Coordinates of C-alpha atoms in Angstrom, one line a residue:
X1 CA -0.3 -0.2 -0.2
X2 CA 1.3 3.5 -0.8
X3 CA 1.2 6.1 2.5
X4 CA 1.6 8.8 0.3
X5 CA -1.5 11.0 -0.5
X6 CA -2.4 14.4 -1.3
X7 CA -5.4 14.1 1.3
X8 CA -5.7 12.6 4.9
X9 CA -8.7 12.7 7.4
X10 CA -8.6 11.3 10.8
X11 CA -11.5 10.1 11.8
X12 CA -15.1 9.0 10.1
X13 CA -17.8 10.5 11.9
X14 CA -20.4 13.2 9.9
X15 CA -17.8 15.9 9.4
X16 CA -15.3 13.3 8.6
X17 CA -16.7 11.1 5.9
X18 CA -18.6 14.0 4.1
X19 CA -14.3 16.3 4.0
X20 CA -13.3 12.4 3.0
X21 CA -15.8 12.2 -0.4
X22 CA -16.1 15.7 -1.1
X23 CA -11.8 15.7 -1.4
X24 CA -11.4 12.5 -3.4
X25 CA -14.4 13.9 -5.5
X26 CA -12.6 17.0 -6.2
X27 CA -9.7 14.5 -7.8
X28 CA -7.1 14.6 -4.8
X29 CA -6.0 11.3 -3.7
X30 CA -7.5 10.2 -0.4
X31 CA -7.3 8.7 2.6
X32 CA -8.9 8.0 5.5
X33 CA -7.9 6.8 8.8
X34 CA -10.5 5.4 11.2
X35 CA -10.3 3.5 14.3
X36 CA -13.3 1.5 14.0
X37 CA -14.9 0.6 9.8
X38 CA -17.9 -0.2 11.5
X39 CA -18.9 2.8 13.2
X40 CA -18.6 4.8 10.0
X41 CA -20.8 8.0 10.1
X42 CA -21.8 7.1 13.5
X43 CA -24.8 8.5 15.6
X44 CA -23.1 8.9 18.2
X45 CA -26.5 10.5 20.2
X46 CA -30.2 11.1 19.0
X47 CA -30.8 9.1 15.8
X48 CA -32.3 11.7 14.0
X49 CA -30.5 14.0 11.7
X50 CA -32.0 17.7 11.0
X51 CA -33.8 19.8 12.7
X52 CA -34.1 23.6 13.4
X53 CA -31.3 25.6 11.4
X54 CA -29.7 21.8 11.1
X55 CA -32.3 21.0 8.4
X56 CA -31.3 23.8 6.5
X57 CA -27.5 22.6 6.9
X58 CA -28.5 19.5 5.7
X59 CA -30.4 20.8 2.4
X60 CA -27.1 22.6 2.2
X61 CA -24.5 20.0 2.1
X62 CA -26.8 17.7 -0.5
X63 CA -26.8 21.2 -2.9
X64 CA -23.2 21.5 -2.5
X65 CA -23.0 17.9 -3.9
X66 CA -22.3 16.4 -0.2
X67 CA -23.6 13.2 1.3
X68 CA -26.1 13.5 4.2
X69 CA -29.4 14.2 2.9
X70 CA -28.9 11.1 0.2
X71 CA -28.2 9.0 2.8
X72 CA -30.6 10.2 5.8
X73 CA -33.4 10.1 2.4
X74 CA -32.1 6.4 2.3
X75 CA -32.6 5.7 5.6
X76 CA -35.3 7.8 7.3
X77 CA -38.1 5.8 9.7
X78 CA -39.7 9.3 10.1
X79 CA -39.7 12.9 8.5
X80 CA -41.0 15.6 9.4
X81 CA -41.1 19.4 8.6
X82 CA -40.4 21.3 11.3
X83 CA -42.3 25.1 12.5
X84 CA -45.0 24.5 9.8
X85 CA -46.9 27.4 11.9
X86 CA -43.8 30.2 11.1
X87 CA -42.9 31.8 7.3
X88 CA -41.3 29.7 5.5
X89 CA -37.4 30.9 6.5
X90 CA -38.4 29.3 9.9
X91 CA -39.4 25.3 8.2
X92 CA -37.0 22.6 9.2
X93 CA -36.8 19.2 7.9
X94 CA -36.2 16.7 10.2
X95 CA -36.0 12.9 10.5
X96 CA -35.0 9.9 12.5
X97 CA -33.0 7.5 11.1
X98 CA -32.3 3.3 11.2
X99 CA -28.9 4.3 13.1
X100 CA -27.4 0.9 11.8
X101 CA -28.8 1.6 8.2
X102 CA -27.2 5.2 8.2
X103 CA -23.7 3.7 9.0
X104 CA -23.5 1.2 6.0
X105 CA -25.0 3.5 3.5
X106 CA -22.0 5.5 4.5
X107 CA -20.0 2.5 4.3
X108 CA -21.1 1.9 1.1
X109 CA -20.8 5.2 -0.5
X110 CA -17.1 5.8 1.0
X111 CA -16.0 2.3 0.1
X112 CA -17.2 2.9 -3.6
X113 CA -15.4 6.5 -4.3
X114 CA -12.4 6.9 -6.3
X115 CA -9.3 8.1 -5.5
X116 CA -10.6 7.1 -1.2
X117 CA -8.3 4.1 0.7
X118 CA -9.9 4.0 4.3
X119 CA -7.6 2.3 6.5
X120 CA -9.0 1.4 9.9
X121 CA -5.9 2.3 13.1
X122 CA -5.1 5.5 15.3
X123 CA -3.9 8.3 14.7
X124 CA -1.2 9.1 17.5
X125 CA 1.4 12.0 15.6
X126 CA 1.1 15.2 13.3
X127 CA 4.3 15.6 11.7
X128 CA 5.4 19.2 11.3
X129 CA 8.3 20.7 8.9
X130 CA 8.7 24.6 9.4
X131 CA 5.2 25.1 10.4
X132 CA 3.9 23.2 7.6
X133 CA 2.3 19.4 8.1
X134 CA 3.5 16.8 6.4
X135 CA 2.0 13.7 7.7
X136 CA 1.3 11.8 10.4
X137 CA 2.0 8.5 12.4
X138 CA -0.3 6.0 14.0
X139 CA -0.6 3.7 16.4
X140 CA 0.2 0.8 14.2
X141 CA 3.6 3.0 13.8
X142 CA 2.9 3.3 10.0
X143 CA 4.3 6.7 9.0
X144 CA 1.5 8.6 6.5
X145 CA 2.9 11.4 4.1
X146 CA 0.6 13.7 3.2
X147 CA 0.5 16.9 1.1
X148 CA -2.5 18.2 3.5
X149 CA -4.4 17.0 7.1
X150 CA -8.0 17.2 7.8
X151 CA -8.9 16.3 11.6
X152 CA -12.2 14.9 12.7
X153 CA -11.8 13.2 16.2
X154 CA -15.4 14.6 17.3
X155 CA -14.9 13.3 20.8
X156 CA -12.2 11.0 21.0
X157 CA -9.4 13.1 21.8
X158 CA -8.4 12.6 25.3
X159 CA -12.1 11.3 25.7
X160 CA -13.1 11.0 29.6
X161 CA -17.3 9.1 30.0
X162 CA -19.2 9.7 33.1
X163 CA -21.9 8.0 35.0
X164 CA -22.7 9.5 38.8
X165 CA -19.0 8.7 40.0
X166 CA -17.8 5.9 38.0
X167 CA -15.5 7.3 35.4
X168 CA -14.8 5.4 31.3
X169 CA -12.2 6.7 29.3
X170 CA -13.4 6.7 25.6
X171 CA -14.3 8.1 22.6
X172 CA -18.2 6.8 23.2
X173 CA -19.6 4.3 25.0
X174 CA -18.0 1.2 24.5
X175 CA -15.1 2.8 21.8
X176 CA -11.3 3.7 22.8
X177 CA -10.2 7.6 23.4
X178 CA -7.1 8.7 21.1
X179 CA -4.4 9.4 23.4
X180 CA -1.0 11.7 22.4
X181 CA -2.5 13.6 19.2
X182 CA -4.0 16.7 21.3
X183 CA -0.7 16.7 22.6
X184 CA 0.8 16.8 19.2
X185 CA -0.6 19.2 17.9
X186 CA -0.5 21.4 21.0
X187 CA 3.2 21.6 20.9
X188 CA 3.4 23.2 18.0
X189 CA 1.6 26.4 19.6
X190 CA -1.9 25.8 18.4
X191 CA -4.8 26.1 21.8
X192 CA -7.4 23.6 23.2
X193 CA -9.7 23.2 26.0
X194 CA -11.8 20.6 26.9
X195 CA -15.7 20.8 26.5
X196 CA -18.2 18.2 27.6
X197 CA -21.5 17.1 26.6
X198 CA -23.8 14.1 26.7
X199 CA -26.5 11.3 25.5
X200 CA -29.3 9.7 27.0
X201 CA -30.4 6.0 28.4
X202 CA -31.3 3.7 25.8
X203 CA -34.6 1.8 26.0
X204 CA -35.7 -1.4 25.7
X205 CA -38.9 -0.9 24.0
X206 CA -40.6 -4.1 25.6
X207 CA -40.6 -2.4 29.1
X208 CA -42.4 0.9 28.0
X209 CA -46.4 1.1 28.2
X210 CA -47.0 2.9 25.1
X211 CA -50.5 3.3 26.1
X212 CA -49.8 6.5 28.3
X213 CA -47.6 8.2 25.7
X214 CA -49.0 10.2 23.1
X215 CA -47.9 9.1 19.4
X216 CA -46.5 11.3 16.8
X217 CA -46.3 10.9 13.7
X218 CA -44.7 11.2 10.9
X219 CA -45.3 12.7 7.4
X220 CA -45.5 11.4 3.8
X221 CA -45.8 13.9 1.5
X222 CA -43.6 15.1 -1.1
X223 CA -40.7 16.5 1.3
X224 CA -37.3 15.0 1.4
X225 CA -33.2 16.3 2.3
X226 CA -32.1 15.4 -1.5
X227 CA -32.4 17.9 -4.2
X228 CA -32.2 14.5 -6.7
X229 CA -34.7 12.4 -7.2
X230 CA -34.4 9.3 -4.9
X231 CA -37.4 8.1 -4.9
X232 CA -40.3 7.6 -2.1
X233 CA -39.0 5.9 1.3
X234 CA -37.8 3.4 1.3
X235 CA -37.7 2.0 4.8
X236 CA -40.6 0.9 7.2
X237 CA -42.2 4.5 8.4
X238 CA -43.1 4.6 12.5
X239 CA -44.2 6.8 15.1
X240 CA -42.6 8.5 17.9
X241 CA -44.2 9.4 21.4
X242 CA -44.4 12.3 23.7
X243 CA -44.8 12.0 27.9
X244 CA -43.5 14.4 30.9
X245 CA -41.6 14.4 34.0
X246 CA -42.9 15.3 36.9
X247 CA -42.5 16.6 40.5
X248 CA -41.8 12.6 42.1
X249 CA -39.1 12.6 39.2
X250 CA -37.5 15.9 40.6
X251 CA -37.3 14.8 43.2
X252 CA -35.5 11.6 42.6
X253 CA -33.0 13.4 40.5
X254 CA -32.4 16.3 42.7
X255 CA -31.3 13.5 45.5
X256 CA -28.6 12.4 43.3
X257 CA -27.1 16.1 42.7
X258 CA -24.4 15.0 44.8
X259 CA -23.6 13.0 42.7
X260 CA -24.0 14.4 39.5
X261 CA -20.4 15.4 37.9
X262 CA -21.8 18.0 37.3
X263 CA -22.2 19.4 40.5
X264 CA -19.8 17.6 42.4
X265 CA -17.0 19.3 40.6
X266 CA -16.0 16.1 39.0
X267 CA -16.4 17.7 35.5
X268 CA -15.3 21.1 35.2
X269 CA -15.3 21.5 31.3
X270 CA -17.7 23.3 29.2
X271 CA -21.5 22.9 28.9
X272 CA -24.2 23.0 26.3
X273 CA -26.5 25.2 27.4
X274 CA -28.7 24.6 24.5
X275 CA -29.4 20.7 24.8
X276 CA -29.0 20.6 28.8
X277 CA -28.9 17.5 30.3
X278 CA -31.8 16.9 33.0
X279 CA -30.3 17.1 36.3
X280 CA -29.4 21.1 34.5
X281 CA -32.6 21.7 33.7
X282 CA -34.7 21.2 37.4
X283 CA -31.6 23.3 38.7
X284 CA -32.5 25.9 36.2
X285 CA -35.9 25.4 35.9
X286 CA -36.8 24.7 39.5
X287 CA -40.6 26.2 39.1
X288 CA -41.1 24.0 36.1
X289 CA -43.2 20.9 37.7
X290 CA -42.8 19.0 34.2
X291 CA -40.3 18.6 31.7
X292 CA -41.6 17.1 27.4
X293 CA -39.7 13.9 27.1
X294 CA -39.5 12.2 23.3
X295 CA -38.9 8.5 22.7
X296 CA -37.7 7.7 19.7
X297 CA -37.0 4.2 17.5
X298 CA -33.5 3.6 16.7
X299 CA -34.7 1.6 14.0
X300 CA -37.1 -0.3 11.8
X301 CA -36.3 -3.4 13.8
X302 CA -34.9 -3.0 16.8
X303 CA -36.0 -2.6 20.6
X304 CA -33.8 -0.2 21.5
X305 CA -35.0 3.4 21.9
X306 CA -33.7 6.9 22.4
X307 CA -35.4 9.2 25.7
X308 CA -34.6 12.6 23.8
X309 CA -35.4 15.0 26.7
X310 CA -33.1 13.1 29.4
X311 CA -29.4 13.5 28.2
X312 CA -27.5 13.1 31.9
X313 CA -24.8 11.6 33.7
X314 CA -26.6 11.1 37.3
X315 CA -25.7 7.3 38.5
X316 CA -27.6 4.7 37.3
X317 CA -29.6 3.7 40.1
X318 CA -31.4 7.3 39.9
X319 CA -31.5 7.3 36.4
X320 CA -33.4 4.4 36.6
X321 CA -35.7 5.3 39.9
X322 CA -36.4 9.0 38.3
X323 CA -37.9 7.3 35.3
X324 CA -40.0 4.5 37.0
X325 CA -41.5 7.6 38.4
X326 CA -42.5 8.1 34.7
X327 CA -46.1 6.1 34.5
X328 CA -45.4 4.5 30.9
X329 CA -41.8 3.7 32.5
X330 CA -43.0 2.0 35.5
X331 CA -41.6 -1.2 34.3
X332 CA -38.3 0.3 32.6
X333 CA -35.3 -1.8 31.6
X334 CA -32.8 -0.6 29.6
X335 CA -29.9 -1.0 27.0
X336 CA -27.5 1.3 29.0
X337 CA -27.3 4.7 31.0
X338 CA -27.5 7.9 30.3
X339 CA -23.8 9.6 30.7
X340 CA -21.9 13.1 30.0
X341 CA -18.2 13.1 28.1
X342 CA -15.3 15.1 27.9
X343 CA -12.7 15.8 25.1
X344 CA -10.4 18.1 23.3
X345 CA -11.1 20.5 21.5
X346 CA -9.5 23.4 19.3
X347 CA -10.2 27.1 19.9
X348 CA -11.6 28.1 16.4
X349 CA -10.3 31.7 16.3
X350 CA -7.3 29.7 15.1
X351 CA -9.1 28.5 12.0
X352 CA -9.3 30.7 8.4
X353 CA -12.4 30.8 7.3
X354 CA -11.4 27.9 5.1
X355 CA -10.7 26.1 7.8
X356 CA -7.7 26.0 8.0
X357 CA -4.9 26.2 11.0
X358 CA -3.6 29.7 10.8
X359 CA -1.0 27.7 12.7
X360 CA 0.3 24.9 10.7
X361 CA -0.1 25.8 7.4
X362 CA -2.2 22.2 5.5
X363 CA -4.0 21.3 8.4
X364 CA -7.4 21.7 8.5
X365 CA -9.9 21.0 11.9
X366 CA -13.5 20.4 11.2
X367 CA -16.4 19.7 13.4
X368 CA -16.4 18.6 17.6
X369 CA -12.7 20.0 17.7
X370 CA -13.9 22.9 16.6
X371 CA -16.4 23.4 19.8
X372 CA -19.8 22.9 18.1
X373 CA -22.3 20.5 18.2
X374 CA -24.5 18.5 16.1
X375 CA -24.1 15.6 13.1
X376 CA -25.2 18.7 10.3
X377 CA -22.9 21.2 12.5
X378 CA -20.2 18.4 11.6
X379 CA -21.1 17.6 8.1
X380 CA -21.2 21.3 7.0
X381 CA -17.7 22.1 8.4
X382 CA -16.6 18.4 7.0
X383 CA -17.6 18.7 3.7
X384 CA -16.3 22.5 3.2
X385 CA -13.1 21.5 5.1
X386 CA -12.2 18.8 2.1
X387 CA -12.7 21.2 -0.4
X388 CA -10.3 23.5 0.5
X389 CA -7.9 20.7 1.7
X390 CA -7.9 20.1 -1.9
X391 CA -7.6 23.0 -3.0
X392 CA -4.2 23.6 -0.9
X393 CA -3.7 20.5 -2.9
X394 CA -4.2 21.1 -6.7
X395 CA -4.4 25.1 -6.7
X396 CA -6.9 27.7 -6.7
X397 CA -8.8 31.0 -4.2
X398 CA -9.9 28.4 -0.9
X399 CA -13.7 28.1 -1.0
X400 CA -15.8 30.1 1.7
X401 CA -19.7 30.4 1.7
X402 CA -20.7 34.4 3.6
X403 CA -23.5 34.5 6.2
X404 CA -26.1 35.9 3.3
X405 CA -25.3 32.9 1.4
X406 CA -25.1 29.0 3.7
X407 CA -26.1 28.3 7.5
X408 CA -23.2 26.8 6.8
X409 CA -21.4 30.2 6.2
X410 CA -22.8 32.0 9.4
X411 CA -21.7 28.9 11.4
X412 CA -18.1 28.8 10.2
X413 CA -17.9 32.9 10.1
X414 CA -19.0 32.6 13.9
X415 CA -16.4 30.0 15.3
X416 CA -13.3 31.8 13.5
X417 CA -14.9 35.7 14.7
X418 CA -16.2 35.1 18.2
X419 CA -15.3 31.8 18.7
X420 CA -17.3 29.3 21.3
X421 CA -18.0 29.4 25.3
X422 CA -20.2 26.4 25.1
X423 CA -20.6 23.8 22.3
X424 CA -21.6 25.6 19.4
X425 CA -25.2 24.6 17.8
X426 CA -26.9 26.3 15.0
X427 CA -30.1 28.8 15.3
X428 CA -32.4 30.4 13.0
X429 CA -32.2 32.8 15.1
X430 CA -28.1 33.0 14.9
X431 CA -28.8 33.5 11.1
X432 CA -29.7 38.1 9.8
X433 CA -30.5 36.6 6.7
X434 CA -32.8 33.6 7.4
X435 CA -35.0 34.4 4.4
X436 CA -32.6 33.9 2.2
X437 CA -31.4 30.7 3.3
X438 CA -34.8 29.1 3.5
X439 CA -34.6 24.9 3.2
X440 CA -36.2 25.3 -0.1
X441 CA -34.0 27.2 -2.1
X442 CA -30.3 25.7 -0.4
X443 CA -30.2 24.1 -4.3
X444 CA -30.4 27.6 -5.5
X445 CA -28.2 29.1 -4.0
X446 CA -25.5 26.9 -3.7
X447 CA -25.7 24.2 -6.5
X448 CA -23.8 26.3 -9.4
X449 CA -20.7 27.1 -6.8
X450 CA -20.7 23.5 -6.4
X451 CA -21.2 22.7 -10.3
X452 CA -18.3 25.4 -10.6
X453 CA -15.8 23.3 -8.1
X454 CA -16.9 20.3 -10.0
X455 CA -18.1 18.6 -7.0
X456 CA -21.6 19.1 -7.9
X457 CA -22.4 16.6 -11.6
X458 CA -24.0 17.2 -13.9
X459 CA -27.0 15.6 -12.9
X460 CA -27.4 17.8 -10.4
X461 CA -26.9 20.5 -12.6
X462 CA -29.4 19.6 -14.8
X463 CA -31.9 19.2 -12.3
X464 CA -31.8 22.9 -10.8
X465 CA -31.5 24.3 -14.4
X466 CA -35.5 22.1 -14.6
X467 CA -36.7 23.7 -10.7
X468 CA -35.4 27.3 -11.6
X469 CA -36.7 27.6 -15.5
X470 CA -40.6 25.8 -13.6
X471 CA -40.8 28.3 -11.1
X472 CA -39.6 31.4 -13.4
X473 CA -43.1 30.2 -15.6
X474 CA -45.0 29.2 -13.0
X475 CA -44.0 33.2 -11.8
X476 CA -44.3 34.9 -14.8
X477 CA -48.0 33.3 -15.7
X478 CA -48.9 35.1 -12.6
X479 CA -47.6 38.1 -13.6
X480 CA -48.7 37.4 -17.1
X481 CA -52.5 36.1 -16.5
X482 CA -55.5 38.7 -15.9
X483 CA -58.2 37.6 -13.6
X484 CA -61.8 38.7 -14.9
X485 CA -63.9 39.3 -11.0
X486 CA -67.3 37.9 -12.4
X487 CA -65.5 34.5 -13.3
X488 CA -63.2 33.9 -10.4
X489 CA -65.6 35.8 -7.3
X490 CA -67.6 32.6 -6.7
X491 CA -64.2 31.0 -6.4
X492 CA -62.7 33.3 -4.3
X493 CA -66.1 33.4 -1.7
X494 CA -65.2 29.2 -1.7
X495 CA -61.8 29.5 -0.5
X496 CA -63.1 32.2 2.4
X497 CA -61.6 35.4 1.1
X498 CA -62.8 38.5 -0.6
X499 CA -64.6 38.8 -3.9
X500 CA -62.8 41.2 -6.3
X501 CA -64.4 44.6 -7.8
X502 CA -62.7 44.3 -11.0
X503 CA -60.4 42.6 -12.9
X504 CA -56.6 41.8 -11.5
X505 CA -53.5 39.9 -12.5
X506 CA -53.3 36.2 -10.9
X507 CA -50.0 37.2 -8.6
X508 CA -52.3 39.4 -7.0
X509 CA -54.7 36.8 -6.0
X510 CA -51.9 34.7 -4.9
X511 CA -50.2 37.2 -2.8
X512 CA -53.8 36.6 -0.4
X513 CA -53.3 34.7 2.6
X514 CA -55.8 32.1 1.7
X515 CA -54.7 31.2 -1.9
X516 CA -52.7 29.1 -3.2
X517 CA -51.5 28.4 -6.3
X518 CA -52.8 24.5 -5.8
X519 CA -56.1 25.8 -4.9
X520 CA -56.7 28.3 -7.0
X521 CA -55.5 26.6 -9.8
X522 CA -58.7 24.5 -9.7
X523 CA -60.8 27.1 -10.6
X524 CA -58.6 28.2 -14.0
X525 CA -58.1 26.1 -16.4
X526 CA -55.5 27.8 -18.4
X527 CA -53.5 27.9 -15.1
X528 CA -54.5 24.9 -14.1
X529 CA -52.7 22.9 -17.5
X530 CA -49.7 24.8 -17.0
X531 CA -48.9 23.0 -13.4
X532 CA -49.9 19.9 -15.5
X533 CA -46.7 20.4 -17.7
X534 CA -44.5 20.2 -14.9
X535 CA -43.9 16.3 -14.8
X536 CA -41.0 16.3 -12.3
X537 CA -40.9 17.4 -8.5
X538 CA -44.5 18.8 -9.2
X539 CA -45.0 19.8 -5.6
X540 CA -41.7 21.1 -4.9
X541 CA -41.6 23.5 -7.6
X542 CA -44.7 25.5 -7.2
X543 CA -43.8 25.3 -3.5
X544 CA -40.7 27.0 -4.3
X545 CA -42.5 29.2 -6.9
X546 CA -45.5 30.5 -4.3
X547 CA -43.1 30.7 -1.4
X548 CA -41.2 33.5 -3.7
X549 CA -44.3 35.8 -5.0
X550 CA -45.5 35.5 -0.7
X551 CA -42.4 37.0 0.1
X552 CA -40.9 38.4 -2.2
X553 CA -41.3 41.8 -0.8
X554 CA -39.3 40.2 2.2
X555 CA -36.4 38.6 0.6
X556 CA -35.8 42.0 -1.6
X557 CA -35.4 44.3 1.3
X558 CA -33.4 41.5 2.9
X559 CA -31.0 41.5 -0.5
X560 CA -31.0 44.5 -0.7
X561 CA -29.4 44.9 2.9
X562 CA -26.9 41.6 2.2
X563 CA -25.7 43.9 -0.7
X564 CA -25.0 47.4 1.6
X565 CA -23.3 45.3 4.0
X566 CA -21.5 43.1 1.4
X567 CA -19.3 46.5 0.6
X568 CA -17.5 46.5 4.4
X569 CA -16.9 42.8 3.4
X570 CA -15.1 43.9 0.7
X571 CA -12.3 46.3 3.0
X572 CA -9.7 44.2 3.1
X573 CA -7.7 45.3 5.9
X574 CA -5.3 41.4 6.7
X575 CA -1.9 42.4 7.5
X576 CA -2.5 46.0 6.9
X577 CA -2.3 47.4 10.5
X578 CA -0.3 46.8 13.5
X579 CA -3.0 47.4 16.1
X580 CA -0.7 47.0 19.0
X581 CA -0.3 50.7 18.0
X582 CA -3.6 52.3 17.0
X583 CA -4.2 54.4 20.3
X584 CA -7.3 55.5 19.5
X585 CA -8.8 51.9 19.5
X586 CA -10.0 50.4 22.7
X587 CA -8.4 47.6 24.4
X588 CA -10.3 45.6 24.1
X589 CA -10.5 45.8 20.4
X590 CA -6.6 46.4 20.1
X591 CA -6.3 42.9 21.6
X592 CA -9.5 41.0 20.2
X593 CA -8.2 42.2 16.8
X594 CA -4.5 41.1 17.3
X595 CA -5.9 37.6 17.9
X596 CA -8.4 36.9 15.6
X597 CA -7.0 39.5 12.0
X598 CA -10.2 39.9 10.4
X599 CA -9.9 39.7 6.7
X600 CA -12.4 42.4 6.0
X601 CA -13.8 45.1 8.3
X602 CA -17.1 43.6 8.1
X603 CA -15.8 40.2 9.9
X604 CA -14.0 42.9 12.1
X605 CA -17.1 44.6 13.2
X606 CA -18.8 41.2 14.2
X607 CA -15.8 40.5 16.9
X608 CA -17.4 40.8 20.6
X609 CA -15.3 43.2 22.7
X610 CA -14.7 45.7 18.8
X611 CA -17.4 48.8 18.7
X612 CA -18.9 50.9 16.3
X613 CA -16.5 53.7 16.9
X614 CA -13.9 51.4 16.7
X615 CA -14.8 50.2 12.9
X616 CA -15.0 53.8 12.5
X617 CA -11.7 53.9 13.1
X618 CA -10.2 51.6 11.5
X619 CA -12.4 53.3 8.3
X620 CA -10.7 55.8 8.1
X621 CA -8.1 54.7 8.3
X622 CA -8.6 53.1 5.0
X623 CA -9.4 56.0 3.7
X624 CA -13.3 55.2 4.0

C-alpha cells in the first residue's frame, strides 16, 4: 500500500465522511483513517438528522454535492417539517433514521468512491516541518505522508465518560479514546481546551407502556432532504411518542445531585446551554413541574429506543429510579444509562474561513474538535474542509460561503470570528438573513457554486436548471395572466377570501393568505394546464414558486441589506495594521483584533468587544 496522499482525513464521523468524500470526488488522492470501519457515520447521540436550522444545513450539504441528505433519505424511518406554523424561513426538515443502516449506507458510499482509501488505525501524532504539516504516525507505527490533513476526531481526543462517580476512558460508549494526538498538535502552538456533552439512557421498548404516551406521527408528503430524484421512502415509517417528567421524578433527581459529575466538581469543562442535561433543567428551572420527553426508535426493527430530553450523567440507580416514576416507564428496562463525555477541542479562532489552521499550514479542523455539537454542523464543516484541503493540494482560491449565502457560512464565520464558550449549536436566530437561507432554495443558492468546483455533477446541475425554469415559468404566468372578477368571485368566496370588485393579475390573488397556487388553479383551467406540464418534482416546484411570490418583498429587502453590508466585506484589512500601535482603538478591540486578525472590516465588526466606534476608526484609516 502506498502511504503518500494528497489529503488524509482523521476520523470517520459526520465531518470526516463528508471531508473525505469531497476531497476524493474533486480528484485528490485521499485516505480516511478511522478506529473502526463498522462505525463510519455513527450517530453518537440521537438517531436523527436535521431539526431547526440544522435541517437547512443538511439541504445545503446536499446542494453542494455532499451525502448526508441522500443517506438520511435512504435510511429515514420518520420525516417531518418542523415550524410549519411559522413562515418558510423557519421551516426545518427533520428525520429519524435507522442508526445501523445509516452507518452501512455511508460505508457503501465511501468504499465505492474513486480516489479514496480507508485505513483502520488510531492516529497518535501529526508530523510538522517548518510550520507545515507533512504527514502523521499511527498506533500501528505506520507513517503516512500527506500534502494536507483534515482533523475530524469528534469527542475522541482524550475522551472521558462519566456515569455518576464512575469514570470510563473512551470516545463513545464501548469505544477507546484517542491519546497523544492533542499533545502532538498543541506543541506547535495550537491552543486547546476541554468541553463536555451528554447522551440519554437507551430503553428496551418491550418495557414501555405506550398506552400512557402520546403518539407523534411523521409526514408522508413530497418533502425530503436531497434535491436529487431519490424516489419514495425506502424503509417502514414509524411513529415516535411523547410523555412528561413529574414532581416525583424531579425529587429523585434532586437527591442524586451531590453525585452528579456536573455539580460535585468532577466535571469542570464547558457544557451545552441549549441541549441541557435533565439535572441542569431541574436546577435552572426549579418552578417547572414537568419537562417533555420524546421516545424515538433507533431503527426499523430494533427494540432500542432513545429518550430525547433526558440526557444525564447521574448515577445509574438514580436515572432508573427517577424514570420509573414516569407512568409509561414503571416497568422500565434499559440497555445502557445516559452519560456525559469530556473531550479536547481546539479554539476555532485559530482557523481561517477555509478551516485551515493559522498556526500549522495545510492542517484543517472540522466538527466537534472546533467546539461545535451536532451531526449537521459537523457535516457542513467537513464538506468545506475537504473542498479546501483539495484546493490547497492542487491550487485555486479557497472556497468559503458568506453569511448571506448559507447557514454553513454563518456557522464557520461565527466560529472563526467569535470563538466558542459552550458547544456551538446552529439556530435560525444566529442568521441575520433567514429569509434568504430557506430550506427550499439551498440548491438555487449553492449548486452552481459546487458545479463550478466540480463537486456537483451534471445530473444535479441539470435538475437545478429544470427547476429554476419551471419556477420562473409559473411566476411569469401569474404576473401576466389577468383574472376577471365575474369569473372568479364564486371561487374566492368558497376559499374564504374577499371577492374582487374589478379584475387583477393572478399574482395579486396568490399573495392573499387564504390562496395557494394549487387551490386557485382548480378554478382557473389555463393555470392548471400550465402546472400539469411539470412532469417531475411538481409539488417541490410549486411550493418554491409560491414562497417566492408571497415573500418577494421580504426577500428583496433582505437582499438589499445584505448587499449594503457586502461593501464592508469588500474592504480587506488583513495585514494592513499594527493594531497594537493604534491607540485610538479601545484596549479590548486591540486585543481582539490582534487575536482574530480579521480578513475584512465586516468580519472585524462581528468580533465581540470591537465597537462601532472602533470600526469607524478603521474605516477612517482605510480612507473610507
